[in-house]
Coordinates of C-alpha atoms and ligand atoms in Angstrom, one line a residue:
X1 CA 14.8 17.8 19.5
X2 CA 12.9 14.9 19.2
X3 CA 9.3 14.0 17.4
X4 CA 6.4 16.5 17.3
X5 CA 3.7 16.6 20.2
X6 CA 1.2 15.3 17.7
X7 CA 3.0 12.9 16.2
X8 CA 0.6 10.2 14.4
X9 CA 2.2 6.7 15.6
X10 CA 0.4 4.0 14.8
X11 CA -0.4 0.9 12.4
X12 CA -1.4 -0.1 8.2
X13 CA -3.4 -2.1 7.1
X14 CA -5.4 -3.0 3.4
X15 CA -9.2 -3.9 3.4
X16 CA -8.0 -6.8 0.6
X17 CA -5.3 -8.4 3.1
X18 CA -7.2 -7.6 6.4
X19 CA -10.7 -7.4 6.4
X20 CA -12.2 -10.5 4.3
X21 CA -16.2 -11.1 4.2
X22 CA -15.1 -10.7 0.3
X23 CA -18.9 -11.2 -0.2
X24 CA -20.6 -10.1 3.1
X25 CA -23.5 -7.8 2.8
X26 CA -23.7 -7.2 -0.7
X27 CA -19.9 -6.5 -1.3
X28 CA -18.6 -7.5 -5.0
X29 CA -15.5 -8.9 -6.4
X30 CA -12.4 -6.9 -6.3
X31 CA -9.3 -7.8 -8.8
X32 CA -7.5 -9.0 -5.0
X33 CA -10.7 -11.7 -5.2
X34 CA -9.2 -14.1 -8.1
X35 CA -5.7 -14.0 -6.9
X36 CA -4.7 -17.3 -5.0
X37 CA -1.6 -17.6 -2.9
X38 CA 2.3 -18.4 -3.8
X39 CA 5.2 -18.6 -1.6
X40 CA 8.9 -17.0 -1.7
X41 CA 9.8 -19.4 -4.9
X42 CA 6.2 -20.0 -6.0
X43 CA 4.0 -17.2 -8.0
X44 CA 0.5 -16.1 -6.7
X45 CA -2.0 -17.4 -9.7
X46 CA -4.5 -14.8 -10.8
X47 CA -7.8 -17.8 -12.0
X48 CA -9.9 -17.2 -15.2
X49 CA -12.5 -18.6 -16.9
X50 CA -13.8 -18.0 -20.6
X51 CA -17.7 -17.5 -20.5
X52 CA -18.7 -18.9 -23.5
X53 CA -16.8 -22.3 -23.1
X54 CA -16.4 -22.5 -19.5
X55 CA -12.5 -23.5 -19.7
X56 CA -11.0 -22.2 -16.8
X57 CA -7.0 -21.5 -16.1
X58 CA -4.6 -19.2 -14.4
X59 CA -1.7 -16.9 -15.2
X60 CA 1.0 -16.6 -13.0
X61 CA 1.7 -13.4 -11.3
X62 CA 4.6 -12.1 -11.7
X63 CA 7.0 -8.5 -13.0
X64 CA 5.4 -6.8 -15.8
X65 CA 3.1 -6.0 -18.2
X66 CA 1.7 -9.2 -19.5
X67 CA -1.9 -10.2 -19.9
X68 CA -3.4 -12.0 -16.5
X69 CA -5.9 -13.9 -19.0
X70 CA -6.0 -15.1 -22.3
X71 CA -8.1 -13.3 -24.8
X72 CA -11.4 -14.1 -24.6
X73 CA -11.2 -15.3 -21.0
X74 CA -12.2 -13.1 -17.8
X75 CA -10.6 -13.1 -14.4
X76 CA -13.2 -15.4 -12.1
X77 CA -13.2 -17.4 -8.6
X78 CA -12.8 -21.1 -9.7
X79 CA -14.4 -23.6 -7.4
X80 CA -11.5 -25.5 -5.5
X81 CA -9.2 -22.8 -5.0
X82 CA -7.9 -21.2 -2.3
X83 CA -8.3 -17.1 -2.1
X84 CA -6.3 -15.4 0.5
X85 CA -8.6 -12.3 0.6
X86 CA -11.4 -14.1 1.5
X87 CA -11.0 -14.6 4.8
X88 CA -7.8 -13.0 5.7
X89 CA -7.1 -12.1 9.1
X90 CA -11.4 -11.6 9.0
X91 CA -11.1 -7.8 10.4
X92 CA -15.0 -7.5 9.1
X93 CA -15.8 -9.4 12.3
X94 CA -13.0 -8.8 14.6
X95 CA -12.7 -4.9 14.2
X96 CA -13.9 -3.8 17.9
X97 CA -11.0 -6.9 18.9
X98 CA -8.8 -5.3 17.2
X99 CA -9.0 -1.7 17.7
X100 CA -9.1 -2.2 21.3
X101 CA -5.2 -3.6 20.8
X102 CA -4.4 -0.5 18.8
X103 CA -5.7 1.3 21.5
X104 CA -3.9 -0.5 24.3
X105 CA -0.6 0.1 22.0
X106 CA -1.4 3.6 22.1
X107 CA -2.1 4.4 18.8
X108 CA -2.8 7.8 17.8
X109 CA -3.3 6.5 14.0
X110 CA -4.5 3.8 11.9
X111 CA -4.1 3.6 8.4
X112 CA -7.2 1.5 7.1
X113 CA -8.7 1.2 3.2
X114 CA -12.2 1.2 2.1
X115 CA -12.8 -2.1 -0.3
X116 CA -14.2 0.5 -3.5
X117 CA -16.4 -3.2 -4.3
X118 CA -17.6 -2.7 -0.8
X119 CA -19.1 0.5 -1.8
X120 CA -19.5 0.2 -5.3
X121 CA -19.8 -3.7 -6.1
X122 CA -19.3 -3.7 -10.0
X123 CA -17.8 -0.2 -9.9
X124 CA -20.2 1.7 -12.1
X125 CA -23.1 1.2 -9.9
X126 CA -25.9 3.7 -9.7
X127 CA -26.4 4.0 -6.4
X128 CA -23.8 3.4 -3.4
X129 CA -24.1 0.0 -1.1
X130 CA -25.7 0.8 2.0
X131 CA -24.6 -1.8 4.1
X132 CA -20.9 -1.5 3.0
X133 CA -21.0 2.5 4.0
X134 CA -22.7 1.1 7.6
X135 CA -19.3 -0.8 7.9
X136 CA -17.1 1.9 7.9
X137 CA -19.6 4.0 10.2
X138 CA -19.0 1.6 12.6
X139 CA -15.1 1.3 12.2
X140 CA -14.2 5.3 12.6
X141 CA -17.3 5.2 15.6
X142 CA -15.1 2.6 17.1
X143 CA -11.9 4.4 16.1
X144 CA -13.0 7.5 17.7
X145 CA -14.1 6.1 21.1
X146 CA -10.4 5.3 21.4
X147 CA -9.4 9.0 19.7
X148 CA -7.4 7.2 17.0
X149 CA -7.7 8.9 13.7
X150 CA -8.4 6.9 10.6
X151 CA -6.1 7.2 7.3
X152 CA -7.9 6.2 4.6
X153 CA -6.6 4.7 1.7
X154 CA -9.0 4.9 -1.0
X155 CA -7.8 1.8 -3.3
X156 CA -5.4 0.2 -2.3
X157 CA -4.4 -2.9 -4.6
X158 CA -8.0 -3.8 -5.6
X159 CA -10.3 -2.1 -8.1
X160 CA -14.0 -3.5 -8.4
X161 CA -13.8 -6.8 -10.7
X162 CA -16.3 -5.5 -13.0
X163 CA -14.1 -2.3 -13.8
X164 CA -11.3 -4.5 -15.0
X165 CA -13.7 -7.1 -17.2
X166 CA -15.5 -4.5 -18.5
X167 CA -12.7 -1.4 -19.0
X168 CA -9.1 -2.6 -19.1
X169 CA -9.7 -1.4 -15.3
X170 CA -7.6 2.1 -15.3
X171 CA -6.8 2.2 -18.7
X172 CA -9.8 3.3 -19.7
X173 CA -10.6 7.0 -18.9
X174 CA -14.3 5.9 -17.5
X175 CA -12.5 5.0 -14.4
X176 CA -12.1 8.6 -13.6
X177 CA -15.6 9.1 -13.0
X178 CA -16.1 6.0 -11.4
X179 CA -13.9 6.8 -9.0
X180 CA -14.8 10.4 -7.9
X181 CA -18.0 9.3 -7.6
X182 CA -17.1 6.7 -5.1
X183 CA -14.6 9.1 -3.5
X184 CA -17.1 12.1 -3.4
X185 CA -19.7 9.7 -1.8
X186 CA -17.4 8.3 1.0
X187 CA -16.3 11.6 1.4
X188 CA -19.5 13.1 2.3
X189 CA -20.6 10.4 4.5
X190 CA -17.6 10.4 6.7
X191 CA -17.3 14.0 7.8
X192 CA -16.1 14.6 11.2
X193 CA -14.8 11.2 10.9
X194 CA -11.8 11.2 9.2
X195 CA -9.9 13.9 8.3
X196 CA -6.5 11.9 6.5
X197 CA -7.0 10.4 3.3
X198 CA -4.7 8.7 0.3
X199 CA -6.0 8.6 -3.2
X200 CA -4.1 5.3 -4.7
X201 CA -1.5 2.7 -2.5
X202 CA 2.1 2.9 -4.1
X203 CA 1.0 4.7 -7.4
X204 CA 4.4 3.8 -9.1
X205 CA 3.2 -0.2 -8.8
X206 CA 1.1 0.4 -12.0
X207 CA 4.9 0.1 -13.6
X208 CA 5.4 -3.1 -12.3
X209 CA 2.4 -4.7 -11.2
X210 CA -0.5 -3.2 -13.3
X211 CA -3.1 -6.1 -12.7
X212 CA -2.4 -5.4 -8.7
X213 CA -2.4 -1.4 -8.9
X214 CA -4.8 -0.5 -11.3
X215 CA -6.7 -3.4 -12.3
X216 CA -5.5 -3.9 -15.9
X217 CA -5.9 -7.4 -17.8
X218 CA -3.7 -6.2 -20.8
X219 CA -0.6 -4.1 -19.2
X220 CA 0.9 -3.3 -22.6
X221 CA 3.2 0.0 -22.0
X222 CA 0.8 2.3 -23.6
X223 CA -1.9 0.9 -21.1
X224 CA 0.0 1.5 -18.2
X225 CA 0.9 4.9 -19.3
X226 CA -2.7 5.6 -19.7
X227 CA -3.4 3.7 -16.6
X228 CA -1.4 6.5 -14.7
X229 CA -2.6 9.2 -16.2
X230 CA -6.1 8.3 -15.6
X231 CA -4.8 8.0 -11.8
X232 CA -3.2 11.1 -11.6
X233 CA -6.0 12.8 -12.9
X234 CA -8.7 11.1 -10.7
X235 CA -6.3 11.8 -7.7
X236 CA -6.3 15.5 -8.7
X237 CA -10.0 15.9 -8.5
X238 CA -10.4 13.9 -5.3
X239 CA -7.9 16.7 -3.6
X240 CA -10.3 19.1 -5.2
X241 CA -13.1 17.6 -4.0
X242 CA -11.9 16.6 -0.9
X243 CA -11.1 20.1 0.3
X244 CA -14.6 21.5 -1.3
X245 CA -16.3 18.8 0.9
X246 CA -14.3 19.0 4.3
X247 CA -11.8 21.7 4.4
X248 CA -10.4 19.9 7.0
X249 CA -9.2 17.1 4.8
X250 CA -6.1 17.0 4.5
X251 CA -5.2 14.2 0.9
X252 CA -2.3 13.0 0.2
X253 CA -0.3 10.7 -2.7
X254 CA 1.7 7.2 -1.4
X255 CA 4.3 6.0 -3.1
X256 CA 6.7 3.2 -3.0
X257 CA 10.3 4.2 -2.2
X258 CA 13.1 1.3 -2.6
X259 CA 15.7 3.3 -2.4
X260 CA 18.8 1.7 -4.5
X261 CA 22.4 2.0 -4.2
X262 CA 25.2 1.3 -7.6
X263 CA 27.0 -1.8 -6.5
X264 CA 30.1 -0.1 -7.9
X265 CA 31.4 3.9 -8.4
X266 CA 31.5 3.0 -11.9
X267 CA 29.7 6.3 -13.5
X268 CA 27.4 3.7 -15.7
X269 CA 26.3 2.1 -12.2
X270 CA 25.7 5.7 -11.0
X271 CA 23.6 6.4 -13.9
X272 CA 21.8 3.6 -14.3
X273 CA 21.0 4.1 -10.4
X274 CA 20.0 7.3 -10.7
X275 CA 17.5 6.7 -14.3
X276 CA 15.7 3.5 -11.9
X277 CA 15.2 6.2 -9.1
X278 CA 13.9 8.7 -11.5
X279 CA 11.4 6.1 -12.7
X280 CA 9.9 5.8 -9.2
X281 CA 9.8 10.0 -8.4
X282 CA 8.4 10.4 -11.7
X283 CA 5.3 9.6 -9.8
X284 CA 5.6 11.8 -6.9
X285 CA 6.9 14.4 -9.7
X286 CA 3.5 14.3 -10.8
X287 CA 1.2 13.4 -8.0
X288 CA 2.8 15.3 -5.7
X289 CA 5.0 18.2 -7.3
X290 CA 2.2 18.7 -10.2
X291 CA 4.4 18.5 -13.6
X292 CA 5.2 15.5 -15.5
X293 CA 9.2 15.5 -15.7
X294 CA 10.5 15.6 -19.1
X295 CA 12.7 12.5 -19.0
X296 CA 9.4 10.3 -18.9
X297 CA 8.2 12.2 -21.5
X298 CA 10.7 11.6 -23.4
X299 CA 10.4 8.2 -22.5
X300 CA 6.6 7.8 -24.0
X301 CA 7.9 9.3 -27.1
X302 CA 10.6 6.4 -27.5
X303 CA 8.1 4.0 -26.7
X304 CA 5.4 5.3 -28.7
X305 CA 2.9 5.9 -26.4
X306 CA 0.1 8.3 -27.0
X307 CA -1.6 9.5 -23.9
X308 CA -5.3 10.3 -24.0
X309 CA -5.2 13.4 -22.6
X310 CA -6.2 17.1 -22.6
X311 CA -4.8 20.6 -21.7
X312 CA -7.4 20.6 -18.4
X313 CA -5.6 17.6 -17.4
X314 CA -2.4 19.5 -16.3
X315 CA -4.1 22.0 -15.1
X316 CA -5.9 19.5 -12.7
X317 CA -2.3 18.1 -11.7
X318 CA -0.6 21.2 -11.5
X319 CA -3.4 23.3 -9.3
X320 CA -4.6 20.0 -6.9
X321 CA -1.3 17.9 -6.2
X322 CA -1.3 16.2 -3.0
X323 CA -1.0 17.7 0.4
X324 CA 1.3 15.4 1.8
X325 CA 3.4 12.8 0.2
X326 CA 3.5 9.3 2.0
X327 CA 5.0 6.4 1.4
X328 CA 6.2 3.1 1.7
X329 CA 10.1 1.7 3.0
X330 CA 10.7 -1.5 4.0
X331 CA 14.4 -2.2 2.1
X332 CA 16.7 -0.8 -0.1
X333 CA 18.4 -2.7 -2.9
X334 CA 21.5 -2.9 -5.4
X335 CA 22.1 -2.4 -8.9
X336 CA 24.6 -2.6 -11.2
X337 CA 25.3 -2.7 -15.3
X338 CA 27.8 -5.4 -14.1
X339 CA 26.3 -8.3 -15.8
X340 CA 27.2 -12.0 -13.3
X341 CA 28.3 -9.9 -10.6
X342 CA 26.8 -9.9 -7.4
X343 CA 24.4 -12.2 -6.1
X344 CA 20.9 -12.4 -6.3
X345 CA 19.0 -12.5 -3.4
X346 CA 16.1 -14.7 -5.1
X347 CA 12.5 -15.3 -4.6
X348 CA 9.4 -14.8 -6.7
X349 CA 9.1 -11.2 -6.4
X350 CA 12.9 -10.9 -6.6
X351 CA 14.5 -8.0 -4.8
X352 CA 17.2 -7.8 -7.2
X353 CA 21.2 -8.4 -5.9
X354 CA 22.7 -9.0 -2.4
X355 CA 23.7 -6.5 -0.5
X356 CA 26.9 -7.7 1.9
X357 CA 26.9 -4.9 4.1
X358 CA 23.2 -6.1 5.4
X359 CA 21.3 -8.4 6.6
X360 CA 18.3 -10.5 4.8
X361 CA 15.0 -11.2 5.6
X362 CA 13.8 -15.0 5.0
X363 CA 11.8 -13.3 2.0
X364 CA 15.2 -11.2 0.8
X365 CA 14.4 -8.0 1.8
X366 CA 17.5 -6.5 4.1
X367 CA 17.3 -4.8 7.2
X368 CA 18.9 -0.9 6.2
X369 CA 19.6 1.3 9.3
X370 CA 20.1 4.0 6.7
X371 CA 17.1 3.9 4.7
X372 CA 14.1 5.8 6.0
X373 CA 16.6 8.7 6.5
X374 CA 17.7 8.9 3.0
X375 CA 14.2 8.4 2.0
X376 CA 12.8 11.1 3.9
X377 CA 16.1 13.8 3.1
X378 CA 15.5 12.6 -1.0
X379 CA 11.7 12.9 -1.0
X380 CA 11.9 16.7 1.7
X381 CA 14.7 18.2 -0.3
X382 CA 12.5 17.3 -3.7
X383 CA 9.0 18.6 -2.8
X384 CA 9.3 20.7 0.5
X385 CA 5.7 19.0 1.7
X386 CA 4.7 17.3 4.8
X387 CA 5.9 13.1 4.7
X388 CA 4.1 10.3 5.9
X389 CA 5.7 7.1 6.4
X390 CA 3.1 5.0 6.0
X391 CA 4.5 1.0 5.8
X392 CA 7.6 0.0 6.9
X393 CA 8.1 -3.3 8.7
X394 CA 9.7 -7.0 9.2
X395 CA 8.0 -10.1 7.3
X396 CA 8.9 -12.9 9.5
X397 CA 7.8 -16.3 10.5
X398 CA 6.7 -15.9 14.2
X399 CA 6.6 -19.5 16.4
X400 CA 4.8 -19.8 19.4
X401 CA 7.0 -20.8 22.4
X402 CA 6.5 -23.0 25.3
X403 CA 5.2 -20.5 27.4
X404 CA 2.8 -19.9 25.0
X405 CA 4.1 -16.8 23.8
X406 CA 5.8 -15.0 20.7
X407 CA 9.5 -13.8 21.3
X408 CA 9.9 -11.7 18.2
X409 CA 13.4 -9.7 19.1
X410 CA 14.0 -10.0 15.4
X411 CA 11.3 -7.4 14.4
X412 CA 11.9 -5.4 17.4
X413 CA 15.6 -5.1 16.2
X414 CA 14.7 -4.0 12.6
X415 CA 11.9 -1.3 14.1
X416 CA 14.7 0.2 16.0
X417 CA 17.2 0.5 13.6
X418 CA 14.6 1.8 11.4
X419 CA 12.8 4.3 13.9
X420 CA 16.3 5.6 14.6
X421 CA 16.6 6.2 11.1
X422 CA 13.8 8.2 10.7
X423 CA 14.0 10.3 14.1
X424 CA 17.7 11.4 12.6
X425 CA 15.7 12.9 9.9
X426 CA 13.3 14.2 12.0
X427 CA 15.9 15.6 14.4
X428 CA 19.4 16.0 12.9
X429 CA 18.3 17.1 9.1
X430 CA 14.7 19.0 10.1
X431 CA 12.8 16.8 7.6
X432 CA 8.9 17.7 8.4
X433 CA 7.2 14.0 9.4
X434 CA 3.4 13.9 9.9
X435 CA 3.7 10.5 11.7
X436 CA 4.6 6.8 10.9
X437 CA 2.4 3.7 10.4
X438 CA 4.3 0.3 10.2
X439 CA 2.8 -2.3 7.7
X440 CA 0.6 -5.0 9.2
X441 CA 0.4 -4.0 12.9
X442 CA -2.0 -6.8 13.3
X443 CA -1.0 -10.4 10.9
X444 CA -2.8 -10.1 7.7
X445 CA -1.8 -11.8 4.1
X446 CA 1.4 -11.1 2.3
X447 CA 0.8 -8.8 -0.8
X448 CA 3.8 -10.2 -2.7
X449 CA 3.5 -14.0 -2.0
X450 CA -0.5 -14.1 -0.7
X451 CA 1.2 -15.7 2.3
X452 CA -0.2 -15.4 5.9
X453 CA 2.9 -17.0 7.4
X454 CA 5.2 -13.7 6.3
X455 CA 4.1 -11.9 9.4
X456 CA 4.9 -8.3 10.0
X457 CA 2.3 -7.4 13.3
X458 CA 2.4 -7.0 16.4
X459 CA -0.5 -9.1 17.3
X460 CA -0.4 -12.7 15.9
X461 CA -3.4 -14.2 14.3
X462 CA -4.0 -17.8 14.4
X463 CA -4.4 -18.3 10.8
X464 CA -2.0 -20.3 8.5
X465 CA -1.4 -20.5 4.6
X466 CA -4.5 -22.0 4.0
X467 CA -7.4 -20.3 5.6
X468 CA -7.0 -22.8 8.2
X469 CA -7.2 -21.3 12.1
X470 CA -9.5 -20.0 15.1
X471 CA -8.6 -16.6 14.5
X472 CA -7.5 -15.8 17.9
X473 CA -5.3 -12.7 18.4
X474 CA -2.1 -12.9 20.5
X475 CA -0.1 -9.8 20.8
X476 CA 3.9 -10.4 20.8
X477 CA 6.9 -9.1 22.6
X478 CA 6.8 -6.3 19.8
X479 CA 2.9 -5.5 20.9
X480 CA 4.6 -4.2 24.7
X481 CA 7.7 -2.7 22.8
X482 CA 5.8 -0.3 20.4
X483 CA 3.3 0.5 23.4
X484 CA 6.7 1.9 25.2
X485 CA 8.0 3.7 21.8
X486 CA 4.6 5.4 21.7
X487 CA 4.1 6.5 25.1
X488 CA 7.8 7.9 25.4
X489 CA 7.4 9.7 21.8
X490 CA 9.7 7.4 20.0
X491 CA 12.4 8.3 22.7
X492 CA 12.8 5.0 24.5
X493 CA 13.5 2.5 21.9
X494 CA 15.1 -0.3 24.6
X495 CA 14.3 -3.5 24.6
Ligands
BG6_1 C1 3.5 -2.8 0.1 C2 2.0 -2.9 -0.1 O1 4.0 -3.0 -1.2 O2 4.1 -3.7 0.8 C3 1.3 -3.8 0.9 O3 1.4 -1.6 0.0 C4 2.1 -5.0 1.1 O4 0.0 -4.1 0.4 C5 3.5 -4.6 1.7 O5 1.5 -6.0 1.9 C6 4.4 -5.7 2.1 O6 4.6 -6.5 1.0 P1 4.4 -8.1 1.2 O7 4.5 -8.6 -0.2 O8 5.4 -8.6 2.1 O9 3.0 -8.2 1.7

């Protein structure tokens, strides 16, 4: 047994970290816009300014619901700063360079986003941006020529600027409407053009990173709790209107997966292990299995949260889950209630403690030969639906050599310990995989740290830390590895 026939292999990317022209062609500011970058001990800053006195500041990004600007103040680009998303790796004018690389891989897939502010520049436009649509017209004509089938992500770690100055971004219930309007309008235009979409990049960030996931300047608990709701809902109807529009569409949720493991088989390890996982399938519980699970329920009721809601709601979430469930799995990680035991691994978006079975990234993040497997067995044996893995990937500093080239064994090492994983789910335990996208396939900025120098493609772009470079693209060692894995079906994983 091995993968299916038509088994999507291919690449992910996000319009924020990829495309840049942040203002070409009428496109407006996204949340991803005001955010500068950090480093591994050094926290991204998300810039502000207060309109009626002009002071300007920033609030460090970090864990956690706290306000990203003072009262009074609005997110804002301050002159003198450097914006990662600006430029990025400048995919709005490389995109015919770049899909001729996927091509030459093999890729039967890309997973792309649509910038919403590209669309939509303040969010609750009247009409839709013409010359942003024309962009993606010319993306999926290009993707086609090649026969590589867009995924669309439909926001993925930016909402329109305007949404979150104006609306507490997804904790107002407005943002529903805003957002099936720009999904029912991108739907219609690209018929016959795509066919895979995703409704919201790793839902379950609105726990952790509201500001990033749903564009929220105050991420109290009630407003994240309402901020996922309003998601959930909004998701729901663009799987209803997505199969009114194309019945070919196929949507689906994404979700990040850690997976973590109880440093100890003390039973308050186990349980505290298994509560943390429940707080991440709480989302796919929804999104994808249609019923909120009584244990965060119970949860809002402790914290005193009072969703805005109504009985049509459920019956959205209930009738129009997802169609597939995808998801992200780079790492797993350890907990325990052992308070001073084990070791932390460290870094501004901390991964929590050391695992001393594996092996580290320079960011923290281990390599887990184990994980996608569990992953995929936990997330099949929950839901029974179709999986997606759709990031997965090595963050690693890449150097050019002498003979000019880019020797990166490191991430080929981790790919194969990781695409072993997942074809023993896909072969040994039967698990139902649509296809597998790994994160970054061509160098773009780091999420986490806004860094371009934690690399996870397998093309390099000549672009460092700050904006500075000629943009040039240089495929790797990896680049002629994955073009193998692909054309032998993920059977030939050699080096
Ligand atoms: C996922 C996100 O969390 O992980 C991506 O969907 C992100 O946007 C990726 O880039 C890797 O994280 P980082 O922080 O290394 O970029």
């Amino acid at each position: 047994m091995s993968f299916k026939q038509n088994f999507l292999w291919g690449g992910a990317t996000a319009a924020n970290q990829f495309e840049g022209g942040f203002d070409a062609d009428g496109k407006g500011l996204s949340t991803a816009d005001v955010m500068t970058a950090g480093s591994f001990d050094t926290a991204r800053h998300i810039t502000w300014r207060d309109p009626e006195t002009g002071e300007t500041g920033y609030t460090e990004l970090t864990f956690g619901g706290k306000r990203v600007a003072p009262e009074g103040t609005v997110p804002a680009v301050l002159a003198g700063e450097f914006y990662p998303s600006h430029v990025a790796a400048d995919f709005y004018h490389h995109y015919k360079e770049d899909i001729a690389l996927m091509a030459e891989m093999g890729f039967k897939t890309f997973r792309m986003s649509i910038n919403w502010s590209r669309i939509f520049p303040n969010g609750d436009d009247e009409k839709p941006n013409e010359a942003g649509l024309e962009f993606y017209d010319h993306v999926f004509d290009e993707l086609k020529k090649y026969h590589i089938e867009p995924l669309v992500t439909l926001s993925h770690y930016e909402t329109p600027l305007n949404l979150a100055i104006k609306y507490n971004g997804w904790a107002s219930r407005k943002l529903i409407g805003f957002y099936t309007k720009y999904a029912e309008t991108v739907f219609k235009r690209y018929t016959g053009k795509v066919r895979y979409w995703l409704t919201f990049n790793e839902i379950n960030c609105m726990d952790i990173m509201p500001f990033i996931a749903g564009g929220l300047i105050d991420g109290s608990v009630q407003n994240r709790a309402q901020g996922a709701h309003n998601q959930f809902v909004a998701s729901a109807l663009a799987v209803k209107l997505g199969h009114e529009i194309d019945s070919n569409y196929q949507v689906g949720q994404m979700l990040a997966y850690s997976q973590l493991y109880a440093m100890t088989a003390d039973p308050a390890d186990q349980l505290k292990t298994l509560k943390q996982m429940d707080d991440t399938l709480f989302y796919s519980d929804v999104q994808t299995g249609g019923h909120y699970p009584a244990s965060r329920l119970a949860y809002y009721q402790r914290e005193g949260v009072r969703l805005a809601d109504s009985p049509e709601d459920y019956e959205l979430l209930a009738k129009y889950s997802a169609d597939f469930l995808s998801f992200s799995c780079y790492t797993s990680n350890v907990v325990t209630t052992h308070e001073g035991e084990g070791k932390d691994v460290g870094g501004n978006m901390s991964m929590g403690l050391a695992n001393p079975y594996l092996k580290n990234s320079a960011w923290g993040w281990a390599t887990d030969p184990y994980v996608l497997r569990i992953a995929l067995n936990t997330l099949y044996n929950r839901y029974r639906k179709p999986l997606w893995i759709v990031e997965n990937g090595l963050g690693a500093v890449d150097q050019i050599a002498e003979d000019g080239k880019i020797h990166d064994d490191y991430r080929i090492d981790y790919l194969q310990q990781n695409i072993a994983s997942m074809r023993d789910a896909v072969t040994i335990d039967g698990v139902d995989l649509m296809g597998y996208t790994s994160w970054g396939c061509i160098d773009l900025v780091s999420a986490g740290t806004g860094e371009m120098s934690k690399r996870y493609g397998y093309v390099y772009v000549d672009q460092d830390d700050a904006g500075t470079g000629s943009l040039r693209r240089l495929p790797k060692d990896s680049f002629y590895w994955y073009k193998q894995v692909i054309a032998t079906n993920g059977d030939d994983l050699s080096n």
